[in-house]
Structures are given as C-alpha cells and as structure tokens.
Amino acid sequence: MYDAGLAGGLQGVNYTVLAGDTLATMATNLAAAIDADTSLSAIAVRATAAGTVITLNSKSTNLTTYRTTTNSAATATLTLSSPVSAWTAATIGGTITAGDVLTLTFY
C-alpha cells in the first residue's frame, strides 16, 4: 500500500501459508494481520474477509494504493480488483502449499 501517511510511503503485510490452511483461512488470517498492523491502523486502513475475498478500506486523508506479491515458488495467488473510491478487494486463489508467502503492500 502506498499512502503519504505511512513512514517511507509504504507498508507491506505478509502471511505465510500454514499446513491445514484453506483459501478462506488464508484470507481471514491475512485480513487479521492487516488489522493488527499499527502503521495501517494509524491511517485508518481496515480489512475484512468473507470466503476467499479480503475487502480493503482506507479512510486515510491521502490516496492509498495497493500491490500484491507472492514468493517465487508460490502456488497460491493474490489478485486485486480495480480500486473503487477508498476500497478494493483482494482475492486468494490457486493451490495451497505450506510455506507460500502472500504479501499485500500498501503504497
């Protein structure tokens, strides 16, 4: 995520896939990691998960943008929708492999 209110303008949140995860638990756990990040809370960013979709909402006074990445061997995917006003959705898909790292970067 990029937002001028963040130190250095960006902040990444990682989630490492665990054995036994489902696509839905991956979404829930990544959304929880976003909500637990104090830098993102300070600029009023919130995340909610429903199934495999994470809805990202920024009430920052600055423009907030998002980027997704995974580790090079990842079989799971993280895809962003087109932003609409202050919110966007990230969808988790692919094959679940323990150790995959999904990263949502706010910039």
PDB file of C-alpha atoms in Angstrom:
ATOM      1  CA  MET A   1       0.000   0.000   0.000  1.00  0.00           C
ATOM      2  CA  TYR A   2       1.270   3.468  -0.758  1.00  0.00           C
ATOM      3  CA  ASP A   3      -0.010   6.314   1.296  1.00  0.00           C
ATOM      4  CA  ALA A   4       1.838   9.525   2.126  1.00  0.00           C
ATOM      5  CA  GLY A   5       0.757   8.997   5.754  1.00  0.00           C
ATOM      6  CA  LEU A   6       2.961   5.880   6.047  1.00  0.00           C
ATOM      7  CA  ALA A   7       6.624   6.125   7.077  1.00  0.00           C
ATOM      8  CA  GLY A   8       8.552   5.912   3.809  1.00  0.00           C
ATOM      9  CA  GLY A   9       5.227   5.924   1.954  1.00  0.00           C
ATOM     10  CA  LEU A  10       4.644   2.161   2.016  1.00  0.00           C
ATOM     11  CA  GLN A  11       3.930  -0.784   4.269  1.00  0.00           C
ATOM     12  CA  GLY A  12       3.840  -4.495   3.478  1.00  0.00           C
ATOM     13  CA  VAL A  13       1.889  -7.169   5.345  1.00  0.00           C
ATOM     14  CA  ASN A  14       2.913 -10.824   4.900  1.00  0.00           C
ATOM     15  CA  TYR A  15       1.085 -14.057   5.536  1.00  0.00           C
ATOM     16  CA  THR A  16       2.904 -17.394   5.401  1.00  0.00           C
ATOM     17  CA  VAL A  17       0.620 -20.292   4.494  1.00  0.00           C
ATOM     18  CA  LEU A  18       0.411 -22.994   7.167  1.00  0.00           C
ATOM     19  CA  ALA A  19      -0.286 -26.708   6.830  1.00  0.00           C
ATOM     20  CA  GLY A  20      -4.041 -27.181   7.124  1.00  0.00           C
ATOM     21  CA  ASP A  21      -4.900 -23.719   5.776  1.00  0.00           C
ATOM     22  CA  THR A  22      -7.775 -23.322   3.364  1.00  0.00           C
ATOM     23  CA  LEU A  23      -8.141 -20.421   0.944  1.00  0.00           C
ATOM     24  CA  ALA A  24     -10.711 -18.935   3.337  1.00  0.00           C
ATOM     25  CA  THR A  25      -8.460 -19.230   6.422  1.00  0.00           C
ATOM     26  CA  MET A  26      -5.646 -17.650   4.425  1.00  0.00           C
ATOM     27  CA  ALA A  27      -7.918 -14.678   3.644  1.00  0.00           C
ATOM     28  CA  THR A  28      -9.073 -14.425   7.263  1.00  0.00           C
ATOM     29  CA  ASN A  29      -5.524 -14.551   8.618  1.00  0.00           C
ATOM     30  CA  LEU A  30      -4.164 -12.001   6.122  1.00  0.00           C
ATOM     31  CA  ALA A  31      -7.050  -9.631   6.922  1.00  0.00           C
ATOM     32  CA  ALA A  32      -6.295 -10.053  10.651  1.00  0.00           C
ATOM     33  CA  ALA A  33      -2.603  -9.285  10.022  1.00  0.00           C
ATOM     34  CA  ILE A  34      -3.590  -6.101   8.166  1.00  0.00           C
ATOM     35  CA  ASP A  35      -5.889  -5.014  11.005  1.00  0.00           C
ATOM     36  CA  ALA A  36      -3.166  -5.752  13.586  1.00  0.00           C
ATOM     37  CA  ASP A  37      -0.623  -3.514  11.823  1.00  0.00           C
ATOM     38  CA  THR A  38      -0.361  -0.306  13.856  1.00  0.00           C
ATOM     39  CA  SER A  39       1.007   1.739  10.927  1.00  0.00           C
ATOM     40  CA  LEU A  40      -2.043   0.858   8.844  1.00  0.00           C
ATOM     41  CA  SER A  41      -4.422   1.438  11.755  1.00  0.00           C
ATOM     42  CA  ALA A  42      -2.917   4.905  12.182  1.00  0.00           C
ATOM     43  CA  ILE A  43      -4.048   5.879   8.664  1.00  0.00           C
ATOM     44  CA  ALA A  44      -7.475   4.209   9.103  1.00  0.00           C
ATOM     45  CA  VAL A  45      -6.958   1.126   6.913  1.00  0.00           C
ATOM     46  CA  ARG A  46      -9.212  -1.835   7.709  1.00  0.00           C
ATOM     47  CA  ALA A  47      -9.598  -5.281   6.169  1.00  0.00           C
ATOM     48  CA  THR A  48     -12.443  -7.786   6.335  1.00  0.00           C
ATOM     49  CA  ALA A  49     -12.568 -11.299   4.920  1.00  0.00           C
ATOM     50  CA  ALA A  50     -15.535 -13.207   3.516  1.00  0.00           C
ATOM     51  CA  GLY A  51     -14.661 -16.553   1.998  1.00  0.00           C
ATOM     52  CA  THR A  52     -11.587 -16.036  -0.172  1.00  0.00           C
ATOM     53  CA  VAL A  53     -12.096 -12.268  -0.607  1.00  0.00           C
ATOM     54  CA  ILE A  54     -10.433  -9.589   1.520  1.00  0.00           C
ATOM     55  CA  THR A  55     -12.076  -6.178   1.310  1.00  0.00           C
ATOM     56  CA  LEU A  56      -9.609  -3.353   1.939  1.00  0.00           C
ATOM     57  CA  ASN A  57     -10.920   0.015   3.043  1.00  0.00           C
ATOM     58  CA  SER A  58      -8.826   3.140   3.612  1.00  0.00           C
ATOM     59  CA  LYS A  59     -10.254   6.218   5.269  1.00  0.00           C
ATOM     60  CA  SER A  60      -6.899   7.977   5.037  1.00  0.00           C
ATOM     61  CA  THR A  61      -6.911  11.617   4.006  1.00  0.00           C
ATOM     62  CA  ASN A  62      -4.316  10.583   1.377  1.00  0.00           C
ATOM     63  CA  LEU A  63      -4.695   8.444  -1.730  1.00  0.00           C
ATOM     64  CA  THR A  64      -3.987   4.808  -0.803  1.00  0.00           C
ATOM     65  CA  THR A  65      -2.859   2.263  -3.412  1.00  0.00           C
ATOM     66  CA  TYR A  66      -2.158  -1.474  -3.170  1.00  0.00           C
ATOM     67  CA  ARG A  67       0.131  -4.115  -4.700  1.00  0.00           C
ATOM     68  CA  THR A  68       0.278  -7.886  -4.237  1.00  0.00           C
ATOM     69  CA  THR A  69       3.227 -10.273  -4.440  1.00  0.00           C
ATOM     70  CA  THR A  70       3.976 -13.888  -3.607  1.00  0.00           C
ATOM     71  CA  ASN A  71       7.242 -15.738  -3.100  1.00  0.00           C
ATOM     72  CA  SER A  72       8.737 -17.087  -6.329  1.00  0.00           C
ATOM     73  CA  ALA A  73       7.655 -20.711  -5.760  1.00  0.00           C
ATOM     74  CA  ALA A  74       4.157 -19.887  -4.526  1.00  0.00           C
ATOM     75  CA  THR A  75       1.212 -21.850  -5.852  1.00  0.00           C
ATOM     76  CA  ALA A  76      -1.324 -19.593  -4.135  1.00  0.00           C
ATOM     77  CA  THR A  77      -2.402 -16.335  -5.784  1.00  0.00           C
ATOM     78  CA  LEU A  78      -3.478 -12.926  -4.515  1.00  0.00           C
ATOM     79  CA  THR A  79      -5.341 -10.770  -7.049  1.00  0.00           C
ATOM     80  CA  LEU A  80      -6.626  -7.206  -6.641  1.00  0.00           C
ATOM     81  CA  SER A  81      -9.823  -5.817  -8.108  1.00  0.00           C
ATOM     82  CA  SER A  82      -9.882  -2.396  -9.713  1.00  0.00           C
ATOM     83  CA  PRO A  83      -9.992   0.204  -6.934  1.00  0.00           C
ATOM     84  CA  VAL A  84     -13.334   1.847  -6.263  1.00  0.00           C
ATOM     85  CA  SER A  85     -13.104   5.082  -4.262  1.00  0.00           C
ATOM     86  CA  ALA A  86     -11.368   4.155  -0.998  1.00  0.00           C
ATOM     87  CA  TRP A  87     -11.787   0.380  -1.185  1.00  0.00           C
ATOM     88  CA  THR A  88     -10.612  -2.563  -3.227  1.00  0.00           C
ATOM     89  CA  ALA A  89     -10.844  -6.343  -2.926  1.00  0.00           C
ATOM     90  CA  ALA A  90      -8.060  -8.922  -2.907  1.00  0.00           C
ATOM     91  CA  THR A  91      -8.965 -12.498  -3.811  1.00  0.00           C
ATOM     92  CA  ILE A  92      -6.918 -15.514  -2.763  1.00  0.00           C
ATOM     93  CA  GLY A  93      -6.826 -18.474  -5.123  1.00  0.00           C
ATOM     94  CA  GLY A  94      -4.584 -21.188  -6.520  1.00  0.00           C
ATOM     95  CA  THR A  95      -3.261 -24.250  -4.757  1.00  0.00           C
ATOM     96  CA  ILE A  96      -2.487 -24.263  -1.040  1.00  0.00           C
ATOM     97  CA  THR A  97       1.159 -25.030  -0.273  1.00  0.00           C
ATOM     98  CA  ALA A  98       2.528 -24.629   3.266  1.00  0.00           C
ATOM     99  CA  GLY A  99       5.314 -22.062   3.279  1.00  0.00           C
ATOM    100  CA  ASP A 100       3.930 -19.910   0.472  1.00  0.00           C
ATOM    101  CA  VAL A 101       4.186 -16.230   1.398  1.00  0.00           C
ATOM    102  CA  LEU A 102       1.447 -13.837   0.301  1.00  0.00           C
ATOM    103  CA  THR A 103       2.250 -10.135   0.624  1.00  0.00           C
ATOM    104  CA  LEU A 104      -0.106  -7.219   0.328  1.00  0.00           C
ATOM    105  CA  THR A 105       1.830  -3.976   0.057  1.00  0.00           C
ATOM    106  CA  PHE A 106       0.145  -0.676   0.793  1.00  0.00           C
ATOM    107  CA  TYR A 107       1.770   2.237  -1.056  1.00  0.00           C
TER     108      TYR A 107
END
